[in-house]
Amino acid sequence: MGKADIGPPNFREMIPEVVKKNYGDWKYHEILKPGVLRHVAESGDELYTVRAGSPRLVSVDFIRDICDVADKYCDGHLRFTSRYNIEFLTPDKEKVEPIIEAAKKLGLPVGGTGDGISNIVHTQGWVHCHSAATDSSPIVKALMDELYDYFISMKLPAKLRVSLACCINMCGAVHCSDLAIVGVHTKIPKIDHEKLGAICEIPTTIASCPTGAIRRHPDKEIKSVVVREDLCMYCGNCFTVCPAMPLADSEGDGIAIYAGGKVSNARKPPMFSRLIVPFLPNNPPRWPEVVEIIKKIVNVYAKNARRYERMGEWIERVGWETFFRLTEIPFTEQHIDDFTYARETWRTTTQFKW
Amino acid sequence: MGKADIGPPNFREMIPEVVKKNYGDWKYHEILKPGVLRHVAESGDELYTVRAGSPRLVSVDFIRDICDVADKYCDGHLRFTSRYNIEFLTPDKEKVEPIIEAAKKLGLPVGGTGDGISNIVHTQGWVHCHSAATDSSPIVKALMDELYDYFISMKLPAKLRVSLACCINMCGAVHCSDLAIVGVHTKIPKIDHEKLGAICEIPTTIASCPTGAIRRHPDKEIKSVVVREDLCMYCGNCFTVCPAMPLADSEGDGIAIYAGGKVSNARKPPMFSRLIVPFLPNNPPRWPEVVEIIKKIVNVYAKNARRYERMGEWIERVGWETFFRLTEIPFTEQHIDDFTYARETWRTTTQFKW
Amino acid sequence: MKEETPLVDELEKGPWPSYVKEIKRAAKKSKAAEDLLGVQELSFNDKVTHWKHGGIVGVTGYGGGVIGRYSDVPDKFPNVESFHTLRVNHPAGWFYNTKALRKICDVWEKHGSGLTNMHGSTGDIILLGTTTAHLQPCFNDLTEAGFDLGGSGSALRTPTACVGPARCEWTNINTLDMVQDLTMEFQDEIHRPRWPYKSKIKISGCPNDCVAAIARADLTIIGTWRDSLKIDQNGVKEYAKNGFDIKTLVVDKCPTNALEWDEKSKNLKLKPEDCVRCMHCINKMTKAIRPGDDKGATIMIGGKAPIVKGAMLSFVLVPFMKAEPPYTEIKELIRKIWDWWDENGRVRERVGELIERVGMRNFLKAVDLKPVPQMIKAPRTNPYVFF
Amino acid sequence: MKEETPLVDELEKGPWPSYVKEIKRAAKKSKAAEDLLGVQELSFNDKVTHWKHGGIVGVTGYGGGVIGRYSDVPDKFPNVESFHTLRVNHPAGWFYNTKALRKICDVWEKHGSGLTNMHGSTGDIILLGTTTAHLQPCFNDLTEAGFDLGGSGSALRTPTACVGPARCEWTNINTLDMVQDLTMEFQDEIHRPRWPYKSKIKISGCPNDCVAAIARADLTIIGTWRDSLKIDQNGVKEYAKNGFDIKTLVVDKCPTNALEWDEKSKNLKLKPEDCVRCMHCINKMTKAIRPGDDKGATIMIGGKAPIVKGAMLSFVLVPFMKAEPPYTEIKELIRKIWDWWDENGRVRERVGELIERVGMRNFLKAVDLKPVPQMIKAPRTNPYVFF
Ligand code: SRM
Ligand code: SRM
Ligand code: SRM
Ligand code: SRM
Ligand code: SF4
Ligand code: SF4
Ligand code: SF4
Ligand code: SF4
Ligand code: SF4
Ligand code: SF4
Ligand code: SF4
Ligand code: SF4
């Protein structure tokens, strides 16, 4: 039996020497070029960081590869960022270019800093999760192949954070991203009447539905439930408590896109992302519809936003009506909130643009 | 039997000649001095308006008095404003001063225009309503006696609209006023167990409570209900459907003050007023606590707001924490929303002032 | 018996005109008004109201227009044992000739307390306090004088409109004609309550909203324009010359930064696509800036006071609609809305609350309107979407 | 049997590093990884997931840290019939020495698919896919290597912190020490689920919030300062000299207009009472502007994803708290919060939702905090007030 509750290794064993020495005493930093940071300590010491993209879903051999780089140039230390990127750290300016070379040799792009697109926060999808309405890694791959240039450069008005969640559980900070890609169901649960009575607790199942769409089966002989189609908004809450009610459907499952969220408190307070495309089909392996609309939005944003203006700040300034006009995304009834706080989203002023 | 459905008289019979002639063709206006407007038509015609305050609750002799003025100076026409003020209209500049004199003789203040305090929108109170948690006319009188100077001058940063409602039904646009005075109960309904069963429908009564505070009387013999004290927020909804549950209480009834609302779309969209003083006692005939705090807020606003900045715009700019600091009004748990949309009011950012 | 009313008397003092003096004036001719003074004094002492839940009283053929009111201390104040209110529909814009006003005074002196509110907060002439027996005769005399009752109960309430074209240079619609027309069109809806709850119409000629429609009306009609506002640069220069700080007081306060100010040339430039017609620059520079020429109305829906689900502001339903007599399009829309509400609304549920309960999606379908981004401040944040 | 995977293979192309290549690398050594490729291809064809609802699996003495996962096509892909995930608690700040990392690689090559997520979105090392039989031995070897499991289920999830003092000049608190300390303090809460639902702690050194705590953590700790930020005017002049447009890019973007720029003297003035510490000016002029000296933390509460009541952002609970080891005050507050939530929360109710349900009033009393205006954006609009 393993030891219990030892907790994670102490980070003090994990940080490189220069960090140990200047811990808490950094003075300023600059971005030397995309993916390369230079931090200067009060002591005058320097710390160079080379940031490299990662597919996140990696093999142990991949980790060994990057360990090799770290052993060679970084005294055997490296770190990961909160968006899955790999960071190689060194006090030695001379090592920066060799690290970049080594990363390139491994096929890893160097970038993800400053006013560009960093790695896409994402989740499990069809690789591991039972709940997924879409996949994750392939969409990220397809997107980053197309957005690659924004990762290795810093030419957007501001940071642009893209995130993906394969279902509306929204693992990750997807609900507060500049662009969020979310897997959605659009068909009501397919009920397995044979199994339901046996494996699910019927009252719990009924209670699980936030809209009250689930009722007992009208035929008392059948120990199961039925779903009122007009009340179901495909949240999957019933499926969480009752496996006999899967929502997954080849045609009904797909992707919704949300925009304009942010997390930082810089300038504007944190904001939620908001629905901009209610549904796009799942189209493996490269989800071309999703890739195309994301690219379009990024381009419209790049062209219209002011410097240091995040997506949501830009939209707030020009108005959502302008956003829909510029992106040519059709406005539908789905965009209008009808959930609990709906009234807070209605336009209670004559102030609007045409 | 009277004729039915004749509707109101046609306004065309009611408007003075100069208005008829220039109807829809006005070019601009200016405020010559407090209470006196000059409108100029495309035709070059002029229209002078003298605005005079009214106590709203008036006798027919009062109306005859103002009719006398209108007959003498205004060709027998006058109008009232959406805030109860009386307007004397004339194309003749020479008549302005005589009208002002005549109004003064009747004891009516001339003013209420521009950046000042106009008449207080208010309701019935103890003069006529069964629902009142406070009175209306006396408080308006007491307040306007003290705010008089702001009615006859235009020295505030912007318009300041004060409204009063004698219960939370909030007759009037009280919920969107710069300052709103609202009658509130703070004790649970006093149930008349003898009468309730006879005059109220028990299921309807129970259903009327938005918080589910009402239950059947535990003693089955007693055909009545009980109220859970911790769930009652004194909304009076039960009393509306069941007269055997009055909330009125000498000590429990009083006044709450709300601030920062507006209706116009000028600059900022319309805004709701927000709770600033949860409770002040009913203290007839002059409600000194209410008068004092209102005066204080007006003074703090007058001193701190920028020109053309309504109360709510000012507060939004400086922050509610600053408002409470400057006015020295204690911040309490009552200020924090716990109703349906409460979460929208929480401070979801690190941006705040000390 | 004349009561001592020391507390009430206190309110005769002070510079603001006194309602107590008015009650006393009426009390000279009306026993009911005299008793009312006593009721006030009693309430001042007890700090509670002395009126009971209203009973159902009215005039023949009408379901509303009267608020029944009874005293809970009839023994003490027999003259206000019943003290009902008549709501009389005001002429559009609250314009009167003195002949009409004097007629009302006479009728009310004859049939009631002689006390009125000019006006109630919905906009009616409130004839405050009479007995059940006097209601019908009073109504008869009123109609004789050319006046009719306004709304009460689960009916259309007396529609109101701002002074508009009668005096205001900013109006974009004929508010007075429109309110007159709609009031006549909907007489039945005003006088014969049958809906789930009350419904209110208010009309403002521009976004300044001088009748506070957005806050108080289920159906809000606000004048606006679709093209660009008009700037007269000579007028602008005049303001500048007179020392008006255009940059600070106008340009910097434009909510969308749609204005640009060139201090040197004293030129005020508008980016028309950025203007949201808030009125501020027009308000403050009325001699130089005016609304555009392509005028019409924004139709909004759902405003109301807090009972029971919190107050609501009206929200945009139709961003722009031409509004010419006979206002057919507006009337049709209003009827569609009422029909749907009447059919689907619960008791005491205003139309805005119903829309919230069943969702905009269903409402828009029912009234045949397409969703447009102008209806909302921002799209939904949650993923709970119906398809 | 090696499947044909034409759709999946397509994703080996393109400039971004390919996860498919990684699965293929793992597949060379692991049958499970090989089957996973086939599962992907199948899902690409069917457009649905092929994983079933997870079962309860784990390691001795722990209630969480493992996500059970079973295939719904075990006949076709027997090597992933069970394919459980281990969540391994990362070292604070995601710093590693290669020795430690290589140890994990060895353990996972021995016991699992050889596939990992570096990292999961909560911040764990995700060891992706192994059988039930391997769980305990894998765990034993992990602890031998100095690693422990993170949280899953109705437990405290692995707390995370931004890189903070290790590299960032802006941090106001010792994020890494704090997360290490709290993680050790709350081992029991991480490993032995017993609450109504999950709870998350995230720590950012400044309001830039580089771990997205406000959006994702029930308990959010953000470094801040109480005095004034510090401006070095020489540094400012340097920026101006280099052509940086301080007026447009910094001063005009300050959310509260707390900065004044004198173009002539190149002086940047702060009105400290107006600064809300948004970080923008510091972010863009790091060589000239720095946080203040009186450092500490803002404690926020209630962030979470949308299920079931809509997403919530954390909101301010304690505007300022000193945050020095051993962080007693913070720990005590956290325990009070959890105790109250544990006692009052419904199943699957996060602490923010509970606060919403019962009201801030009751919550604040329970955790002994006074209401302050910093907790809210604005006071209530409705009149439904408890006394
Ligand atoms: C390494 C990392 C922290 C970590 O512990 O891992 C980090 C590090 C830095 N962040 Fe960050 N941020 C990191 C995730 C974030 C996140 C979280 C996220 O992206 O999910 C945010 C919130 C994003 C949001 O609002 O949606 C974040 C919002 C910021 C901001 C505020 C940006 C804004 O204007 O809104 C700054 C300041 C700036 O860039 O001007 C900042 C600035 C910085 C600085 C400059 C701080 C410093 O002096 O070291 C660091 C390098 C910046 C760069 O990459 O250009 N960092 N930063 C994270 C790198 C993620 C990545 O690989 O891309
Ligand atoms: C007469 C009246 C309309 C009526 O049909 O009766 C009216 C008439 C005018 N209003 Fe108004 N407003 C009238 C009630 C309102 C209301 C409603 C209310 O007070 O309940 C509002 C909305 C108030 C709010 O937002 O809470 C209102 C918001 C405005 C505004 C926008 C003010 C702002 O900056 O927010 C203006 C423009 C301005 O003053 O710059 C305006 C401007 C005007 C102008 C200048 C328009 C014009 O050219 O004639 C009129 C004279 C202004 C003055 O009094 O200084 N009027 N005005 C109402 C007079 C009420 C009174 O006796 O005091
Ligand atoms: C007379 C008047 C107050 C005044 O002194 O001016 C008034 C008086 C009453 N209102 Fe009102 N309301 C009056 C304008 C309003 C307004 C303002 C408006 O119409 O612009 C509102 C807010 C706007 C709205 O409709 O939301 C208003 C919102 C209410 C409400 C809450 C309705 C809601 O949906 O939130 C109630 C409660 C109810 O209907 O049960 C109410 C109920 C009442 C009742 C009938 C009391 C009751 O529960 O039976 C009051 C009768 C008092 C009496 O004995 O005379 N009154 N009431 C106003 C009508 C005069 C007129 O016709 O001109
Ligand atoms: C592995 C991971 C996604 C990833 O690929 O990175 C993940 C995977 C799952 N999450 Fe998550 N969540 C993961 C981070 C998150 C986050 C982000 C975070 O923690 O910062 C969130 C949003 C923040 C939050 O907690 O609100 C998140 C919000 C959810 C929710 C919705 C919770 C809510 O209250 O709204 C669920 C649904 C549930 O708990 O039933 C959920 C449920 C799940 C389950 C357990 C599915 C389920 O219903 O049983 C997923 C298991 C997938 C699998 O088979 O491996 N996961 N989940 C992340 C954990 C990795 C790690 O430990 O590092
Ligand atoms: S977002 Fe949904 S499908 Fe994706 S990992 Fe999380 S719970 Fe699973
Ligand atoms: S998916 Fe959601 S809305 Fe639909 S039946 Fe299930 S729980 Fe109800
Ligand atoms: S606000 Fe309340 S008490 Fe006052 S008149 Fe209206 S319903 Fe009656
Ligand atoms: S006053 Fe309101 S909350 Fe209290 S019992 Fe009556 S209906 Fe319920
Ligand atoms: S609402 Fe507009 S048009 Fe009507 S009176 Fe007010 S300012 Fe004039
Ligand atoms: S009307 Fe309002 S939005 Fe339009 S330009 Fe003038 S101030 Fe700006
Ligand atoms: S949150 Fe602040 S302190 Fe932490 S890494 Fe980001 S910028 Fe630095
Ligand atoms: S930190 Fe933000 S709020 Fe403070 S002065 Fe700088 S930009 Fe303004």
PDB file of N, CA and C in Angstrom, chain B residues 289-331:
ATOM      1  N   GLU B 289     -36.644  62.392  10.255  1.00  0.00           N
ATOM      2  CA  GLU B 289     -35.518  61.522   9.879  1.00  0.00           C
ATOM      3  C   GLU B 289     -35.413  61.408   8.359  1.00  0.00           C
ATOM      4  N   VAL B 290     -36.576  61.317   7.718  1.00  0.00           N
ATOM      5  CA  VAL B 290     -36.594  61.186   6.263  1.00  0.00           C
ATOM      6  C   VAL B 290     -36.100  62.474   5.617  1.00  0.00           C
ATOM      7  N   VAL B 291     -36.637  63.584   6.095  1.00  0.00           N
ATOM      8  CA  VAL B 291     -36.266  64.874   5.531  1.00  0.00           C
ATOM      9  C   VAL B 291     -34.763  65.092   5.668  1.00  0.00           C
ATOM     10  N   GLU B 292     -34.247  64.748   6.820  1.00  0.00           N
ATOM     11  CA  GLU B 292     -32.841  65.008   7.077  1.00  0.00           C
ATOM     12  C   GLU B 292     -31.924  64.206   6.148  1.00  0.00           C
ATOM     13  N   ILE B 293     -32.218  62.940   6.008  1.00  0.00           N
ATOM     14  CA  ILE B 293     -31.313  62.116   5.193  1.00  0.00           C
ATOM     15  C   ILE B 293     -31.417  62.501   3.718  1.00  0.00           C
ATOM     16  N   ILE B 294     -32.624  62.835   3.276  1.00  0.00           N
ATOM     17  CA  ILE B 294     -32.775  63.268   1.883  1.00  0.00           C
ATOM     18  C   ILE B 294     -31.968  64.544   1.640  1.00  0.00           C
ATOM     19  N   LYS B 295     -32.076  65.472   2.559  1.00  0.00           N
ATOM     20  CA  LYS B 295     -31.319  66.719   2.407  1.00  0.00           C
ATOM     21  C   LYS B 295     -29.823  66.434   2.364  1.00  0.00           C
ATOM     22  N   LYS B 296     -29.398  65.553   3.239  1.00  0.00           N
ATOM     23  CA  LYS B 296     -27.974  65.223   3.277  1.00  0.00           C
ATOM     24  C   LYS B 296     -27.508  64.632   1.945  1.00  0.00           C
ATOM     25  N   ILE B 297     -28.294  63.709   1.425  1.00  0.00           N
ATOM     26  CA  ILE B 297     -27.894  63.076   0.159  1.00  0.00           C
ATOM     27  C   ILE B 297     -27.859  64.117  -0.961  1.00  0.00           C
ATOM     28  N   VAL B 298     -28.881  64.964  -0.987  1.00  0.00           N
ATOM     29  CA  VAL B 298     -28.909  65.985  -2.037  1.00  0.00           C
ATOM     30  C   VAL B 298     -27.669  66.869  -1.931  1.00  0.00           C
ATOM     31  N   ASN B 299     -27.304  67.214  -0.709  1.00  0.00           N
ATOM     32  CA  ASN B 299     -26.134  68.069  -0.554  1.00  0.00           C
ATOM     33  C   ASN B 299     -24.847  67.377  -0.989  1.00  0.00           C
ATOM     34  N   VAL B 300     -24.697  66.132  -0.596  1.00  0.00           N
ATOM     35  CA  VAL B 300     -23.492  65.395  -0.994  1.00  0.00           C
ATOM     36  C   VAL B 300     -23.445  65.275  -2.513  1.00  0.00           C
ATOM     37  N   TYR B 301     -24.583  64.978  -3.103  1.00  0.00           N
ATOM     38  CA  TYR B 301     -24.663  64.897  -4.572  1.00  0.00           C
ATOM     39  C   TYR B 301     -24.298  66.242  -5.199  1.00  0.00           C
ATOM     40  N   ALA B 302     -24.913  67.300  -4.687  1.00  0.00           N
ATOM     41  CA  ALA B 302     -24.677  68.631  -5.262  1.00  0.00           C
ATOM     42  C   ALA B 302     -23.196  68.981  -5.206  1.00  0.00           C
ATOM     43  N   LYS B 303     -22.554  68.550  -4.154  1.00  0.00           N
ATOM     44  CA  LYS B 303     -21.156  68.918  -3.969  1.00  0.00           C
ATOM     45  C   LYS B 303     -20.228  68.077  -4.836  1.00  0.00           C
ATOM     46  N   ASN B 304     -20.581  66.820  -5.057  1.00  0.00           N
ATOM     47  CA  ASN B 304     -19.624  65.899  -5.663  1.00  0.00           C
ATOM     48  C   ASN B 304     -19.864  65.562  -7.131  1.00  0.00           C
ATOM     49  N   ALA B 305     -21.081  65.658  -7.577  1.00  0.00           N
ATOM     50  CA  ALA B 305     -21.358  65.228  -8.946  1.00  0.00           C
ATOM     51  C   ALA B 305     -20.865  66.274  -9.937  1.00  0.00           C
ATOM     52  N   ARG B 306     -20.620  65.820 -11.141  1.00  0.00           N
ATOM     53  CA  ARG B 306     -20.224  66.747 -12.195  1.00  0.00           C
ATOM     54  C   ARG B 306     -21.464  67.307 -12.884  1.00  0.00           C
ATOM     55  N   ARG B 307     -21.277  68.355 -13.635  1.00  0.00           N
ATOM     56  CA  ARG B 307     -22.399  68.963 -14.320  1.00  0.00           C
ATOM     57  C   ARG B 307     -23.051  67.957 -15.274  1.00  0.00           C
ATOM     58  N   TYR B 308     -24.359  67.966 -15.319  1.00  0.00           N
ATOM     59  CA  TYR B 308     -25.167  67.071 -16.153  1.00  0.00           C
ATOM     60  C   TYR B 308     -25.019  65.606 -15.750  1.00  0.00           C
ATOM     61  N   GLU B 309     -24.659  65.372 -14.540  1.00  0.00           N
ATOM     62  CA  GLU B 309     -24.527  63.995 -14.077  1.00  0.00           C
ATOM     63  C   GLU B 309     -25.670  63.724 -13.120  1.00  0.00           C
ATOM     64  N   ARG B 310     -26.572  62.846 -13.509  1.00  0.00           N
ATOM     65  CA  ARG B 310     -27.681  62.489 -12.627  1.00  0.00           C
ATOM     66  C   ARG B 310     -27.142  61.719 -11.428  1.00  0.00           C
ATOM     67  N   MET B 311     -27.942  61.639 -10.395  1.00  0.00           N
ATOM     68  CA  MET B 311     -27.535  60.946  -9.163  1.00  0.00           C
ATOM     69  C   MET B 311     -26.930  59.560  -9.455  1.00  0.00           C
ATOM     70  N   GLY B 312     -27.652  58.773 -10.248  1.00  0.00           N
ATOM     71  CA  GLY B 312     -27.190  57.409 -10.522  1.00  0.00           C
ATOM     72  C   GLY B 312     -25.929  57.372 -11.363  1.00  0.00           C
ATOM     73  N   GLU B 313     -25.796  58.326 -12.243  1.00  0.00           N
ATOM     74  CA  GLU B 313     -24.584  58.380 -13.063  1.00  0.00           C
ATOM     75  C   GLU B 313     -23.379  58.729 -12.197  1.00  0.00           C
ATOM     76  N   TRP B 314     -23.617  59.643 -11.279  1.00  0.00           N
ATOM     77  CA  TRP B 314     -22.547  60.005 -10.346  1.00  0.00           C
ATOM     78  C   TRP B 314     -22.139  58.794  -9.496  1.00  0.00           C
ATOM     79  N   ILE B 315     -23.127  58.125  -8.949  1.00  0.00           N
ATOM     80  CA  ILE B 315     -22.809  56.973  -8.084  1.00  0.00           C
ATOM     81  C   ILE B 315     -22.093  55.898  -8.896  1.00  0.00           C
ATOM     82  N   GLU B 316     -22.556  55.684 -10.105  1.00  0.00           N
ATOM     83  CA  GLU B 316     -21.902  54.681 -10.935  1.00  0.00           C
ATOM     84  C   GLU B 316     -20.432  55.051 -11.173  1.00  0.00           C
ATOM     85  N   ARG B 317     -20.197  56.320 -11.357  1.00  0.00           N
ATOM     86  CA  ARG B 317     -18.815  56.737 -11.605  1.00  0.00           C
ATOM     87  C   ARG B 317     -17.932  56.569 -10.377  1.00  0.00           C
ATOM     88  N   VAL B 318     -18.417  56.994  -9.236  1.00  0.00           N
ATOM     89  CA  VAL B 318     -17.553  56.939  -8.052  1.00  0.00           C
ATOM     90  C   VAL B 318     -17.643  55.611  -7.323  1.00  0.00           C
ATOM     91  N   GLY B 319     -18.685  54.844  -7.572  1.00  0.00           N
ATOM     92  CA  GLY B 319     -18.829  53.551  -6.899  1.00  0.00           C
ATOM     93  C   GLY B 319     -19.721  53.657  -5.669  1.00  0.00           C
ATOM     94  N   TRP B 320     -20.473  52.584  -5.421  1.00  0.00           N
ATOM     95  CA  TRP B 320     -21.374  52.603  -4.265  1.00  0.00           C
ATOM     96  C   TRP B 320     -20.606  52.672  -2.956  1.00  0.00           C
ATOM     97  N   GLU B 321     -19.407  52.083  -2.947  1.00  0.00           N
ATOM     98  CA  GLU B 321     -18.646  52.154  -1.697  1.00  0.00           C
ATOM     99  C   GLU B 321     -18.330  53.605  -1.355  1.00  0.00           C
ATOM    100  N   THR B 322     -18.087  54.415  -2.390  1.00  0.00           N
ATOM    101  CA  THR B 322     -17.822  55.833  -2.167  1.00  0.00           C
ATOM    102  C   THR B 322     -19.095  56.558  -1.735  1.00  0.00           C
ATOM    103  N   PHE B 323     -20.196  56.191  -2.357  1.00  0.00           N
ATOM    104  CA  PHE B 323     -21.473  56.803  -1.973  1.00  0.00           C
ATOM    105  C   PHE B 323     -21.750  56.595  -0.482  1.00  0.00           C
ATOM    106  N   PHE B 324     -21.588  55.366  -0.031  1.00  0.00           N
ATOM    107  CA  PHE B 324     -21.863  55.101   1.382  1.00  0.00           C
ATOM    108  C   PHE B 324     -20.858  55.818   2.282  1.00  0.00           C
ATOM    109  N   ARG B 325     -19.640  55.946   1.824  1.00  0.00           N
ATOM    110  CA  ARG B 325     -18.635  56.653   2.614  1.00  0.00           C
ATOM    111  C   ARG B 325     -18.997  58.135   2.717  1.00  0.00           C
ATOM    112  N   LEU B 326     -19.302  58.736   1.584  1.00  0.00           N
ATOM    113  CA  LEU B 326     -19.566  60.171   1.586  1.00  0.00           C
ATOM    114  C   LEU B 326     -20.849  60.536   2.337  1.00  0.00           C
ATOM    115  N   THR B 327     -21.863  59.712   2.195  1.00  0.00           N
ATOM    116  CA  THR B 327     -23.131  60.049   2.854  1.00  0.00           C
ATOM    117  C   THR B 327     -23.161  59.569   4.297  1.00  0.00           C
ATOM    118  N   GLU B 328     -22.194  58.786   4.670  1.00  0.00           N
ATOM    119  CA  GLU B 328     -22.122  58.214   6.026  1.00  0.00           C
ATOM    120  C   GLU B 328     -23.342  57.376   6.383  1.00  0.00           C
ATOM    121  N   ILE B 329     -23.995  56.835   5.378  1.00  0.00           N
ATOM    122  CA  ILE B 329     -25.112  55.927   5.636  1.00  0.00           C
ATOM    123  C   ILE B 329     -24.531  54.545   5.949  1.00  0.00           C
ATOM    124  N   PRO B 330     -24.917  53.934   7.055  1.00  0.00           N
ATOM    125  CA  PRO B 330     -24.346  52.617   7.395  1.00  0.00           C
ATOM    126  C   PRO B 330     -24.770  51.558   6.381  1.00  0.00           C
ATOM    127  N   PHE B 331     -23.830  50.703   6.029  1.00  0.00           N
ATOM    128  CA  PHE B 331     -24.110  49.612   5.097  1.00  0.00           C
ATOM    129  C   PHE B 331     -24.505  48.376   5.902  1.00  0.00           C
TER     130      PHE B 331
END
